[in-house]
Amino acid sequence: MSIDEKTAAHVAKLARIRVQEARLPELAQEFNTILGFIEQLSEVDVDGVEPMVSVTPQRLKRREDVVTAGGDAKRVLSNAPDAREGFFAVPKVVE
């Protein structure tokens, strides 16, 4: 996959990053370098390799999965900055 200047400009717009027209070729080249590195990673044989939490050996904490009836809405909503009619109230977001 190759990124051209038009695509680089589109990505910059989506990311809300102002990029000068003269810097678009450099940005496109950086994207292509990153994509090349990702393609190299996809060539690595990882069959039989266990997923890791970190580079040092650790075990994830486990807990018993317990089903409850809930009923803690009042306590949960007491932490909300704005709660109305038993729900979290959030600002309306329209673009």
PDB file of C-alpha atoms in Angstrom, residues 6 31 57 79 87:
ATOM      1  CA  LYS A   6      -3.766  13.609  -1.423  1.00  0.00           C
ATOM      2  CA  PHE A  31       3.276   7.246   6.326  1.00  0.00           C
ATOM      3  CA  PRO A  57       6.603 -12.490  33.290  1.00  0.00           C
ATOM      4  CA  ASN A  79     -20.655   9.636  41.595  1.00  0.00           C
ATOM      5  CA  PHE A  87     -29.505   8.222  34.099  1.00  0.00           C
TER       6      PHE A  87
END
